[in-house]
mmCIF file of C-alpha atoms in Angstrom:
data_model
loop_
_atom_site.group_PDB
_atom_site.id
_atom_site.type_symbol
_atom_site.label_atom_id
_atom_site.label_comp_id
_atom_site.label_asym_id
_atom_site.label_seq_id
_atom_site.Cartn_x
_atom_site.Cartn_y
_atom_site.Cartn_z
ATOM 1 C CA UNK A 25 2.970 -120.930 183.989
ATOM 2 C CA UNK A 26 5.550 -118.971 185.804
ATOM 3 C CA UNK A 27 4.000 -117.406 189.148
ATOM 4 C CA UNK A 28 5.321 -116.536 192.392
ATOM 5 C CA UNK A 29 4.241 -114.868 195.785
ATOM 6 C CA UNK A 30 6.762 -114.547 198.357
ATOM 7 C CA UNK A 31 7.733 -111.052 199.980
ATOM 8 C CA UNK A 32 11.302 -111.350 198.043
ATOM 9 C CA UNK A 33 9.911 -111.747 194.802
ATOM 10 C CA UNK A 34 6.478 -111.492 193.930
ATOM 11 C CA UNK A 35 5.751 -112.035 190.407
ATOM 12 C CA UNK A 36 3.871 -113.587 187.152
ATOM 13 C CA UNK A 37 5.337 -114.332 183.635
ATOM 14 C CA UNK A 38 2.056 -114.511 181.174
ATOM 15 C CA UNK A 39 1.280 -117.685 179.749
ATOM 16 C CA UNK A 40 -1.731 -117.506 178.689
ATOM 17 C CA UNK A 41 -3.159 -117.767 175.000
ATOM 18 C CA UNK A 42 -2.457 -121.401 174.668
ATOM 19 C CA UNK A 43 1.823 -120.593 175.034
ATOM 20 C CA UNK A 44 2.773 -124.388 175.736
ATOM 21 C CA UNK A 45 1.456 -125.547 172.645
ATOM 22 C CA UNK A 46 3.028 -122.685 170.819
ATOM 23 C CA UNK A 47 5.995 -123.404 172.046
ATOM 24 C CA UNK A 48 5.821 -126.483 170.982
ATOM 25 C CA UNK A 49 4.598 -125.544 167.267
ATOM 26 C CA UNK A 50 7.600 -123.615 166.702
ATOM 27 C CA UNK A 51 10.056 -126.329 168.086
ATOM 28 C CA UNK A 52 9.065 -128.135 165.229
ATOM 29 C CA UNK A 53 8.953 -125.880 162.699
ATOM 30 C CA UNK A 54 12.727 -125.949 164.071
ATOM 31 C CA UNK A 55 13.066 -128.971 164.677
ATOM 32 C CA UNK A 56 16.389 -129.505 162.054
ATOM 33 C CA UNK A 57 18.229 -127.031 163.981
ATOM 34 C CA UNK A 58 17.763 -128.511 167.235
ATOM 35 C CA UNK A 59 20.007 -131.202 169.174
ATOM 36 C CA UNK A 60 17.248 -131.693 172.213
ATOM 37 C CA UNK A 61 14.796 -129.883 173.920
ATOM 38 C CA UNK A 62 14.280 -129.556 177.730
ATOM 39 C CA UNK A 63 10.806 -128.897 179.314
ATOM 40 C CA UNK A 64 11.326 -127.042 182.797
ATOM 41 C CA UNK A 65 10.857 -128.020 185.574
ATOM 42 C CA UNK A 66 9.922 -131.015 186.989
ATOM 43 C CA UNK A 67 9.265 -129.682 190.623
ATOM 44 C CA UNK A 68 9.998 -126.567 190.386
ATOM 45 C CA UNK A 69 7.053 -125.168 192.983
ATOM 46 C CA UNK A 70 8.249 -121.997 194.322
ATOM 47 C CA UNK A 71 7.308 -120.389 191.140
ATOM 48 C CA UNK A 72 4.706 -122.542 190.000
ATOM 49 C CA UNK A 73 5.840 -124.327 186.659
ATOM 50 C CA UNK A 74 5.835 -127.638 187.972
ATOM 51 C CA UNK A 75 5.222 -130.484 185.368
ATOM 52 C CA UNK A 76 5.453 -133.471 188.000
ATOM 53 C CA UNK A 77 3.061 -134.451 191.159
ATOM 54 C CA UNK A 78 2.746 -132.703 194.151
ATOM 55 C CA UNK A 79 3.852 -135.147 197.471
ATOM 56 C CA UNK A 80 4.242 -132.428 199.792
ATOM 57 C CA UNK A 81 7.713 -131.755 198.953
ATOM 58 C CA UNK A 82 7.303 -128.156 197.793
ATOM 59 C CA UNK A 83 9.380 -125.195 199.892
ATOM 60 C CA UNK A 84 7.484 -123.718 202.683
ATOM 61 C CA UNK A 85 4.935 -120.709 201.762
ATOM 62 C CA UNK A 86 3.928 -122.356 198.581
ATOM 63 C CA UNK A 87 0.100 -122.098 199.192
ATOM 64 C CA UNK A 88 -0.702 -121.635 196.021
ATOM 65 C CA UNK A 89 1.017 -125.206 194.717
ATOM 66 C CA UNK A 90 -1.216 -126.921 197.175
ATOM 67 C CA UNK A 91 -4.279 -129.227 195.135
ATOM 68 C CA UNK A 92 -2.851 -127.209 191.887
ATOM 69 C CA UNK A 93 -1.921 -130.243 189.851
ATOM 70 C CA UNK A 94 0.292 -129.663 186.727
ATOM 71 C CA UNK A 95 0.572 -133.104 185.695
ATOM 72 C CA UNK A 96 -2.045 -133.090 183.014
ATOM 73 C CA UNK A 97 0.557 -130.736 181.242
ATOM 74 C CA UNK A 98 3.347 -133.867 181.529
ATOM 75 C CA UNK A 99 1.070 -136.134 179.655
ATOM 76 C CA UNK A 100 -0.207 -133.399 177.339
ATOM 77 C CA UNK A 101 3.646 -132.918 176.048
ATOM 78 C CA UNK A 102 4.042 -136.700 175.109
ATOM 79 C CA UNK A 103 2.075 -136.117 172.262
ATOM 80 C CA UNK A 104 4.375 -133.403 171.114
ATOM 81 C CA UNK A 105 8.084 -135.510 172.279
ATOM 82 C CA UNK A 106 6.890 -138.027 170.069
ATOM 83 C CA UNK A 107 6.219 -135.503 167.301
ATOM 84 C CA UNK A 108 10.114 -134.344 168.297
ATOM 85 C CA UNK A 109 11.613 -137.109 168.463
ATOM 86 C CA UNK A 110 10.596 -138.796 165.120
ATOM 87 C CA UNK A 111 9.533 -135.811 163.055
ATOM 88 C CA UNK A 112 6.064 -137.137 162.439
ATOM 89 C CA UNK A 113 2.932 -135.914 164.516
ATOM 90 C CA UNK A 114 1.246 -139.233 166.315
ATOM 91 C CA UNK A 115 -2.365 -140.672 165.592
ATOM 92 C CA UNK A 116 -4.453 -139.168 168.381
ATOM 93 C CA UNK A 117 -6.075 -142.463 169.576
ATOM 94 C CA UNK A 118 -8.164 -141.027 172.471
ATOM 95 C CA UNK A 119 -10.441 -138.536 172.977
ATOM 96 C CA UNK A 120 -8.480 -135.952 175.558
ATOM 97 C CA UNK A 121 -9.893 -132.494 176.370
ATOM 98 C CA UNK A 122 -6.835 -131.099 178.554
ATOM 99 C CA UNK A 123 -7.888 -127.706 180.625
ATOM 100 C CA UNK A 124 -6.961 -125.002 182.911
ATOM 101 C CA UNK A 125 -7.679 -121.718 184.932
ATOM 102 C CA UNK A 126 -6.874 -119.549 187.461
ATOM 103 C CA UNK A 127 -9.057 -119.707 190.479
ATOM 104 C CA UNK A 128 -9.941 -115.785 191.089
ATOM 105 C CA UNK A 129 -10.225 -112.519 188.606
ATOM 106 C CA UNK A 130 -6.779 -111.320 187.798
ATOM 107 C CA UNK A 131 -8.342 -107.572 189.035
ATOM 108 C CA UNK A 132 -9.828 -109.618 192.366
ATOM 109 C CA UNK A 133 -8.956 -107.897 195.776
ATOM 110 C CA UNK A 134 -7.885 -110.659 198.442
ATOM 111 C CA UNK A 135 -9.237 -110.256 201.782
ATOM 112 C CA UNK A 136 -6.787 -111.628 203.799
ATOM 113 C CA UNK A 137 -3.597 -111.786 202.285
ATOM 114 C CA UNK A 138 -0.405 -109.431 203.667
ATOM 115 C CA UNK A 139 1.331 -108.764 200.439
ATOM 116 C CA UNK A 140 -0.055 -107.477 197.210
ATOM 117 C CA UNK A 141 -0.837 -108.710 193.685
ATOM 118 C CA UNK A 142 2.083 -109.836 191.739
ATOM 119 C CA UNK A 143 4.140 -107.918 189.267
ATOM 120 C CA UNK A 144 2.112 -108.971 186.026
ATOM 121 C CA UNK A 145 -0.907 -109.447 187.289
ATOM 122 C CA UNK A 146 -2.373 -107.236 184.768
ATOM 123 C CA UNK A 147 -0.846 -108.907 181.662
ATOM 124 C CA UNK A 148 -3.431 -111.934 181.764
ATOM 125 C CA UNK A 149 -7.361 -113.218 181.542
ATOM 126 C CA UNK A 150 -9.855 -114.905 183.155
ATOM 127 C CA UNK A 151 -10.294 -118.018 180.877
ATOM 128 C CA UNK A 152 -10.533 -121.086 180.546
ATOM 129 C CA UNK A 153 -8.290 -122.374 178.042
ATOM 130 C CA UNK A 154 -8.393 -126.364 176.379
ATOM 131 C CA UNK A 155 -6.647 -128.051 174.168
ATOM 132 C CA UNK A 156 -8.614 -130.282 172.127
ATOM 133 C CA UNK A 157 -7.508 -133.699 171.144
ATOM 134 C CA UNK A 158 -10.227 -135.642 169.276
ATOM 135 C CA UNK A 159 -10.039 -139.133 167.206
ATOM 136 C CA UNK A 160 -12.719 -137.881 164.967
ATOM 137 C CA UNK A 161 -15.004 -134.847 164.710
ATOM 138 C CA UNK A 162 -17.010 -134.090 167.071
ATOM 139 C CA UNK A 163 -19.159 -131.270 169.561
ATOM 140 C CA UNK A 164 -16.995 -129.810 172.536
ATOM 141 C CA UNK A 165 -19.111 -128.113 175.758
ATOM 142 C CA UNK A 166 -16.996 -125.777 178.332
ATOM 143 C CA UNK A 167 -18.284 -124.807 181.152
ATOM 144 C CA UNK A 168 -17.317 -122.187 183.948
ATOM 145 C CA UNK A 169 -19.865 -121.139 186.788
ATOM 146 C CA UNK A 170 -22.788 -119.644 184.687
ATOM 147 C CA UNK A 171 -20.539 -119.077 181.402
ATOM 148 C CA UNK A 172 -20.768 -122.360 178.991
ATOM 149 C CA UNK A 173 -20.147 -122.239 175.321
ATOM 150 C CA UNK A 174 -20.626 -125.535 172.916
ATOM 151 C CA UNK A 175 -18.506 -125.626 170.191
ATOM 152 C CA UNK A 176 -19.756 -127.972 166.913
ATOM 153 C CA UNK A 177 -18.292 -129.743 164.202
ATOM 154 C CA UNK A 178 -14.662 -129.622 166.204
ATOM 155 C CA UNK A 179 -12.794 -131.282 163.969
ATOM 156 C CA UNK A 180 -10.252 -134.431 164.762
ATOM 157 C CA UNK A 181 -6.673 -133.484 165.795
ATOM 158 C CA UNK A 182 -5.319 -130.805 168.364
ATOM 159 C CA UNK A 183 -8.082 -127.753 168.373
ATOM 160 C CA UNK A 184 -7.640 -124.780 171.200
ATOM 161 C CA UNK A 185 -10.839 -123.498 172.686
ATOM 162 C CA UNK A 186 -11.722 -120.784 175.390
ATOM 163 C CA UNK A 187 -14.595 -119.193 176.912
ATOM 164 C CA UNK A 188 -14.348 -116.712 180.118
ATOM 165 C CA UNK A 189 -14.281 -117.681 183.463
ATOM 166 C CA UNK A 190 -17.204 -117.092 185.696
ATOM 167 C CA UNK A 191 -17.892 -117.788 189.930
ATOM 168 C CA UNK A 192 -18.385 -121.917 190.180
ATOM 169 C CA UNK A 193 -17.400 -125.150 189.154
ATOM 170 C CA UNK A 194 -15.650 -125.881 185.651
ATOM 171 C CA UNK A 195 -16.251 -129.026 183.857
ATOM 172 C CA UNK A 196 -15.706 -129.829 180.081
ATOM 173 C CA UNK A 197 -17.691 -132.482 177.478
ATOM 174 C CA UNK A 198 -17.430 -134.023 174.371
ATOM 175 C CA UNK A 199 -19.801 -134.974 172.244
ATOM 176 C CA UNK A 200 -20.205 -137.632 169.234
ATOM 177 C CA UNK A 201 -23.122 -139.080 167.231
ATOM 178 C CA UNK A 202 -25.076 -138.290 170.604
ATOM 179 C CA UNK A 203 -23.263 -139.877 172.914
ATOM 180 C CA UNK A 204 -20.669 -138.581 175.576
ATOM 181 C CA UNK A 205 -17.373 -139.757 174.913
ATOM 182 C CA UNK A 206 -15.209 -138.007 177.306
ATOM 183 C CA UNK A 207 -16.150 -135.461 180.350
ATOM 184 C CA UNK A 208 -15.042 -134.469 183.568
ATOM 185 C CA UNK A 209 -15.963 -131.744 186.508
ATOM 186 C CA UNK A 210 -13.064 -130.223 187.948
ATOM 187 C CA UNK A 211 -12.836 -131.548 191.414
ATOM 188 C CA UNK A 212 -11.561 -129.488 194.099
ATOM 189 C CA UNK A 213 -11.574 -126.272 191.809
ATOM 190 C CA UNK A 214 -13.844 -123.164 192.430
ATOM 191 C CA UNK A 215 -13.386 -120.412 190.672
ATOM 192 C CA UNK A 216 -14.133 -117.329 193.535
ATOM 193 C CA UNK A 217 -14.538 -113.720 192.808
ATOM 194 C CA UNK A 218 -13.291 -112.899 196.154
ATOM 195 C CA UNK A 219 -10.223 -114.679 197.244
ATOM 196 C CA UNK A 220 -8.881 -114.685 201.083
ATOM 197 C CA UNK A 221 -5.062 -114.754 199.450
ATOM 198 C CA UNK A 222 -3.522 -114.372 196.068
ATOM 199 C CA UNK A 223 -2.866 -117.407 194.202
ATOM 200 C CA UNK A 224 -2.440 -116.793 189.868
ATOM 201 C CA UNK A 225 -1.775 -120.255 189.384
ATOM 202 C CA UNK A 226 -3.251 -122.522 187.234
ATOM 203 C CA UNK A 227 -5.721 -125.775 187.931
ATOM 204 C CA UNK A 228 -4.941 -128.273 185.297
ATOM 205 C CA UNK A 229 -6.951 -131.670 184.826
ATOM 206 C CA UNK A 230 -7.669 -134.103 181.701
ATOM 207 C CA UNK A 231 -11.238 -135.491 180.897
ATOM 208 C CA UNK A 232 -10.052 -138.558 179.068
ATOM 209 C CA UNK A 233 -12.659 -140.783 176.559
ATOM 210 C CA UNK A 234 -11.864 -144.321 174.905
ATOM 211 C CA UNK A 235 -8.210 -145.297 173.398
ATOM 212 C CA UNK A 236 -9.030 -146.232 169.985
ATOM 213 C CA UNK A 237 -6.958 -148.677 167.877
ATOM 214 C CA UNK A 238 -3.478 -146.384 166.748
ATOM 215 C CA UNK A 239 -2.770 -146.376 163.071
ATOM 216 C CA UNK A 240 -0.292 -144.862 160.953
ATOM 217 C CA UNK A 241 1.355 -141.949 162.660
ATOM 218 C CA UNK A 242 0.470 -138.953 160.102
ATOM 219 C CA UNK A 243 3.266 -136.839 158.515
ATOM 220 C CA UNK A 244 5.245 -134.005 159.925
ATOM 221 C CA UNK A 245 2.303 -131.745 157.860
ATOM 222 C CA UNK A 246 -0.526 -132.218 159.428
ATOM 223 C CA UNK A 247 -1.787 -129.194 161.181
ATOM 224 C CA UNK A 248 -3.069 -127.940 163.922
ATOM 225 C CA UNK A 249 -6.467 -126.341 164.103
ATOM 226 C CA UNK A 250 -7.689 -123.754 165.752
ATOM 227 C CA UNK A 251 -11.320 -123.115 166.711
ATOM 228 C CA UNK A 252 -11.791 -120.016 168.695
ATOM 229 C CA UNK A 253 -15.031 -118.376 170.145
ATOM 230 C CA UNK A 254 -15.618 -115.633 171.964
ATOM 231 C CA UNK A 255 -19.028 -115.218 173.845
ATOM 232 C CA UNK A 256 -17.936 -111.246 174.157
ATOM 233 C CA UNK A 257 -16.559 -108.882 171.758
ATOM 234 C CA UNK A 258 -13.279 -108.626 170.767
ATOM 235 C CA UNK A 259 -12.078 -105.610 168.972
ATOM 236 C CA UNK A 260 -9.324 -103.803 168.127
ATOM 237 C CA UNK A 261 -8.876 -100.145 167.397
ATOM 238 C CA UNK A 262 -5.886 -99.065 164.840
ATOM 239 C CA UNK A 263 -5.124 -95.749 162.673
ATOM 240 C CA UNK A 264 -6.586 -97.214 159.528
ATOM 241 C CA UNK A 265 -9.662 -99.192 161.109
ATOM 242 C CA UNK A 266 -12.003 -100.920 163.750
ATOM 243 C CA UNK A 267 -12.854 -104.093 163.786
ATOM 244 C CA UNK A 268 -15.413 -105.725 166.402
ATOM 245 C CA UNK A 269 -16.945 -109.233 166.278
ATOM 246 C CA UNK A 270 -18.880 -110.538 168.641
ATOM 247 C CA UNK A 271 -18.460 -114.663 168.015
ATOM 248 C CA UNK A 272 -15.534 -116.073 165.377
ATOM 249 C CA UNK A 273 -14.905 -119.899 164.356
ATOM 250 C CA UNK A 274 -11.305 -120.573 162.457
ATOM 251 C CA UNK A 275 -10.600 -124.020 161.260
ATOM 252 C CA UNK A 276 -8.084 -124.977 159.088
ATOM 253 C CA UNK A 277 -7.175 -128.737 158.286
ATOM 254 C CA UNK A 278 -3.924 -129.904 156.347
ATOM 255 C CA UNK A 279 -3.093 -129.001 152.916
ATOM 256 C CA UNK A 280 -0.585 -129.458 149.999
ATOM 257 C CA UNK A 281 -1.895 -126.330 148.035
ATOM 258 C CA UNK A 282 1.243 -124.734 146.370
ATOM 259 C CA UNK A 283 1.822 -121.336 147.337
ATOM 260 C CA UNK A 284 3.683 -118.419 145.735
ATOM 261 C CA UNK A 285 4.860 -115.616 147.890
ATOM 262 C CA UNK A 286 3.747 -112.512 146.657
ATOM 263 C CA UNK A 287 0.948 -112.585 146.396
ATOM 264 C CA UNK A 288 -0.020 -115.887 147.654
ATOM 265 C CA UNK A 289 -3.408 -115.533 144.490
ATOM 266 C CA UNK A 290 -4.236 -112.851 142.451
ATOM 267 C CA UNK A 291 -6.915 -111.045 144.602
ATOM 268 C CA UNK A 292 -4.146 -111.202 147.451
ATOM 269 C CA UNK A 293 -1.382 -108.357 148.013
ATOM 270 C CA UNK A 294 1.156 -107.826 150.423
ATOM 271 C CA UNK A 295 1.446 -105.365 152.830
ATOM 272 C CA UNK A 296 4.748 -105.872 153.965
ATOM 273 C CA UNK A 297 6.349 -106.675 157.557
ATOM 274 C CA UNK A 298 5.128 -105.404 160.617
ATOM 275 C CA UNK A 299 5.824 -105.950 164.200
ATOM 276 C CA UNK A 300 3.512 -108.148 166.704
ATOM 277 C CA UNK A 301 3.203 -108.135 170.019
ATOM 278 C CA UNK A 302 1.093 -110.505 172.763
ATOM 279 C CA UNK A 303 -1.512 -107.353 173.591
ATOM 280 C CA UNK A 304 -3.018 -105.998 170.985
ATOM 281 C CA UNK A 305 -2.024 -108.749 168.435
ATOM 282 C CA UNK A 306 -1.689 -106.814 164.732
ATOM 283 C CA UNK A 307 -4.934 -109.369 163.468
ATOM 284 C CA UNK A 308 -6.847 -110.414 166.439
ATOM 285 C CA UNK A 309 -8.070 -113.688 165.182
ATOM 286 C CA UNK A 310 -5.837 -116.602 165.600
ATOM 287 C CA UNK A 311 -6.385 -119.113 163.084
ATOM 288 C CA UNK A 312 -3.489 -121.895 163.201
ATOM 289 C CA UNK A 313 -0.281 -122.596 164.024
ATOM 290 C CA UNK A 314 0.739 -125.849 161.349
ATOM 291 C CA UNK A 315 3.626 -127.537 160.515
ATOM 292 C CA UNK A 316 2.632 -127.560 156.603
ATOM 293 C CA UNK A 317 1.961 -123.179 157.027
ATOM 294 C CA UNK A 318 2.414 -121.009 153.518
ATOM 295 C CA UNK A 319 1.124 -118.025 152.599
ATOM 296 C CA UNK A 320 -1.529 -119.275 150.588
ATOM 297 C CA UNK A 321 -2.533 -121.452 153.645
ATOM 298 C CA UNK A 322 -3.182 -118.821 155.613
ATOM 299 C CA UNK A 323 -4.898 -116.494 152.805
ATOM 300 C CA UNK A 324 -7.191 -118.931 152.245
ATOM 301 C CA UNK A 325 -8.362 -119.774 155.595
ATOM 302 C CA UNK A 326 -8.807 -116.376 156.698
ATOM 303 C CA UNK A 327 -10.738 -115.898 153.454
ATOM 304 C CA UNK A 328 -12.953 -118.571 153.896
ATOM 305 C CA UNK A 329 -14.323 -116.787 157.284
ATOM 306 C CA UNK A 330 -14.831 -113.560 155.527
ATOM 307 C CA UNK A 331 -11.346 -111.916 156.519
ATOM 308 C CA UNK A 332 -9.869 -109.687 154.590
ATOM 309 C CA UNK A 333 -6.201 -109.423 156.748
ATOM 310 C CA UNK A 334 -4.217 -112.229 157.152
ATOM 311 C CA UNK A 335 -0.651 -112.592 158.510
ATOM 312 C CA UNK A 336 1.894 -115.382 158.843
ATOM 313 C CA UNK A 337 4.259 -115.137 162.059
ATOM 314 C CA UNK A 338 6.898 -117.276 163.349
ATOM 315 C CA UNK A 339 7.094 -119.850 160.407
ATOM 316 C CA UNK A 340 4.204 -121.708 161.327
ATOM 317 C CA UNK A 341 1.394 -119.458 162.490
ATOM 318 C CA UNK A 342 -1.511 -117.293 160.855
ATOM 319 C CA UNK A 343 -3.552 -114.829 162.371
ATOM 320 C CA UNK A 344 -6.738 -113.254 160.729
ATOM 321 C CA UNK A 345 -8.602 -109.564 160.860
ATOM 322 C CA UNK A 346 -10.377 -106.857 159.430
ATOM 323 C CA UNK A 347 -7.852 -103.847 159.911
ATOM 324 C CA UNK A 348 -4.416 -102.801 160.550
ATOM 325 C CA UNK A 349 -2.215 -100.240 162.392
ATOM 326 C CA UNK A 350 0.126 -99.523 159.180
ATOM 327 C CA UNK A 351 2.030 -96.662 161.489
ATOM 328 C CA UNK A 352 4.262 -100.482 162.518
ATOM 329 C CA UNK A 353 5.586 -101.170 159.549
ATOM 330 C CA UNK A 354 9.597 -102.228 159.345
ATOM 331 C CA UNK A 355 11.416 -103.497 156.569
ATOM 332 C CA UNK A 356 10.143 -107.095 154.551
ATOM 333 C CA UNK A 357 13.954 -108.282 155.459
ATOM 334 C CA UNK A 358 12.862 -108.552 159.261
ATOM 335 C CA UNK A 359 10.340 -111.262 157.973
ATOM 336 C CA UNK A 360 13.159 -113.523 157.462
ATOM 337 C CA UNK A 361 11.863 -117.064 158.935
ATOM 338 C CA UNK A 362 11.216 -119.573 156.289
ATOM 339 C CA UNK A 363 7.426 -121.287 155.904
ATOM 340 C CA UNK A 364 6.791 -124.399 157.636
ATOM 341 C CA UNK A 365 5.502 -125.778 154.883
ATOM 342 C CA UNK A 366 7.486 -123.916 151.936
ATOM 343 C CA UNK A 367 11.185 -123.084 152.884
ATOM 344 C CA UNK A 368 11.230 -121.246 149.757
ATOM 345 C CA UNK A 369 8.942 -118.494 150.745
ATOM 346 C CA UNK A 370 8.901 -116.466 154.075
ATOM 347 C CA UNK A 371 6.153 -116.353 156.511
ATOM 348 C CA UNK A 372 7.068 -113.422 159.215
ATOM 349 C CA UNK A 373 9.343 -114.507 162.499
ATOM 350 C CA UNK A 374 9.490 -113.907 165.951
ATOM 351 C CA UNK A 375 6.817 -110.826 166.520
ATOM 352 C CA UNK A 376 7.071 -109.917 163.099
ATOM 353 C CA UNK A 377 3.809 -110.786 161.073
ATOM 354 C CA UNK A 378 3.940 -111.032 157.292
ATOM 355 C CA UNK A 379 0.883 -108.767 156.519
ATOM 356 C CA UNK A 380 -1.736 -109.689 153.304
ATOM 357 C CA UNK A 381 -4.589 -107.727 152.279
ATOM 358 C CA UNK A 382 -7.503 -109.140 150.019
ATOM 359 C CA UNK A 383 -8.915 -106.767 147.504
ATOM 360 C CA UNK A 384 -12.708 -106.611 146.920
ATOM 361 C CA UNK A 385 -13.443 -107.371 150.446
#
């Protein structure tokens, strides 16, 4: 999160879509290139992307640090400093359901405050975004005023969920076998459709279940899943098509398939190399960023859901759809970053999407 509100500068950096876990993803698809990595800031409150607690020692006119705790975040990048540090993704032993949210509409007027919205205040959403870690399958419940959305059959490891943001209290649940295993209600968030000042930072917290017994830490290929549901439409408009759904589920778990590049199976071809960018995404649907990512990964996820688009980006993601805007094209050599899971083949690079269409669909 990167937000700040003082008369000399008066600004937001987007972060939304799940970015720290992103960023994360594609430090280890990296990972052999890299001597260290450095997560800032600690206590860095005038622009709100603090990672430690809050004891009062944040500049003056920081309102909007004040009960904002980041600190969730801190214990939410362990997980992935481990993976760093020994190239090998740890057991999730607890059920964790990390969350956060803004606490008015981005579009909100404030009542009493004497400067206006930031620069950027445009660029994000009201949601509720979660990461997901789970010991073992199980049912996930978000909930945000009158909005609430249950997710099922989440599987176990690191899953990213959303649902919009709505007037009220937040709280989050999961479910297993019929029993509650980890919940919490937000205290001391409410999410107000009428603020008295501008504040577009974020509330973080942790509901936290049972630490289970750790095992084996699994390889540096297990994945990353990604469920996503939308409880409104989501649609995209491009030259060639239009494609609208109302409610989407992606899961993808790890796998040693071998993949070829082009194309990744016969009823796949490729379209070539395009460019990406945060809003509109060239395939709406995100489906996972993964360590162990190939073409034929991400093919057959997106086929599985009924997808006829699918796209590999930055080594280690894949995005789903049902059309494309062919008019942004560029040459295949731009998709130069090897596969996370192949460094043989190439799967897209840094806003450049590797682009496959399915034929019959």
């Amino acid at each position: 999160k990167h937000s700040t509100h003082y008369d000399y500068k008066n600004f937001l950096h987007k972060s939304d879509d799940w970015l720290y876990l992103t960023r994360w993803n594609q430090l280890m698809a990296m990972r052999d290139q890299l001597t260290f990595v450095e997560v800032i800031s600690w206590n860095d409150f005038g622009e709100s992307h603090y990672m430690g607690p809050i004891h009062g020692l944040q500049p003056s006119g920081t309102t909007w640090v004040n009960n904002f705790p980041h600190t969730a975040w801190q214990e939410l990048s362990a997980y992935y400093i481990h993976a760093f540090k020994t190239g090998s993704y740890p057991t999730i032993t607890e059920d964790i359901v990390y969350y956060w949210a803004r606490p008015h509409p981005a579009s909100a007027r404030a009542s009493k405050d004497s400067l206006e919205k930031p620069q950027g205040w445009d660029w994000v959403s009201d949601t509720l975004w979660a990461a997901v870690f789970l010991t073992a399958p199980g049912t996930v419940t978000l909930t945000s005023g009158s909005s609430s959305q249950t997710f099922k059959n989440v599987p176990a490891g690191v899953s990213r969920l959303s649902i919009p943001l709505t007037p009220g209290m937040i709280s989050v649940k999961v479910e297993r076998g019929g029993k509650t295993v980890a919940s919490e209600r937000a205290r001391g968030y409410n999410y107000v459709s009428t603020p008295e000042t501008y504040n577009f930072n974020a509330w973080v917290g942790a509901a936290k279940g049972t630490v289970q017994p750790s095992s084996t830490p699994t390889s540096m290929g297990t994945s990353t899943t990604t469920v996503t549901r939308t409880t409104t439409s989501l649609s995209m408009t491009t030259s060639k098509s239009v494609h609208a759904t109302t409610t989407s589920t992606v899961t993808t778990t790890s796998t040693t398939s071998q993949a070829t590049h082009t194309p990744p199976t016969s009823k796949w071809s490729s379209l070539g190399c395009f460019v990406d960018t945060s809003y509109p995404r060239i395939l709406p649907v995100f489906g996972a960023s993964s360590s162990s990512m190939t073409p034929q990964t991400c093919t057959s996820m997106c086929a599985s859901h009924g997808y006829s688009y699918a796209a590999t980006e930055y080594g280690v993601e894949c995005w789903c759809g049902s059309g494309i805007d062919l008019s942004t094209s560029v040459s295949k050599g731009q998709c130069n970053m090897p596969c996370a899971g192949d460094k043989t083949r190439t799967c897209g690079a840094a806003w450049r999407a590797e682009v496959y269409f399915r034929s019959g669909s």
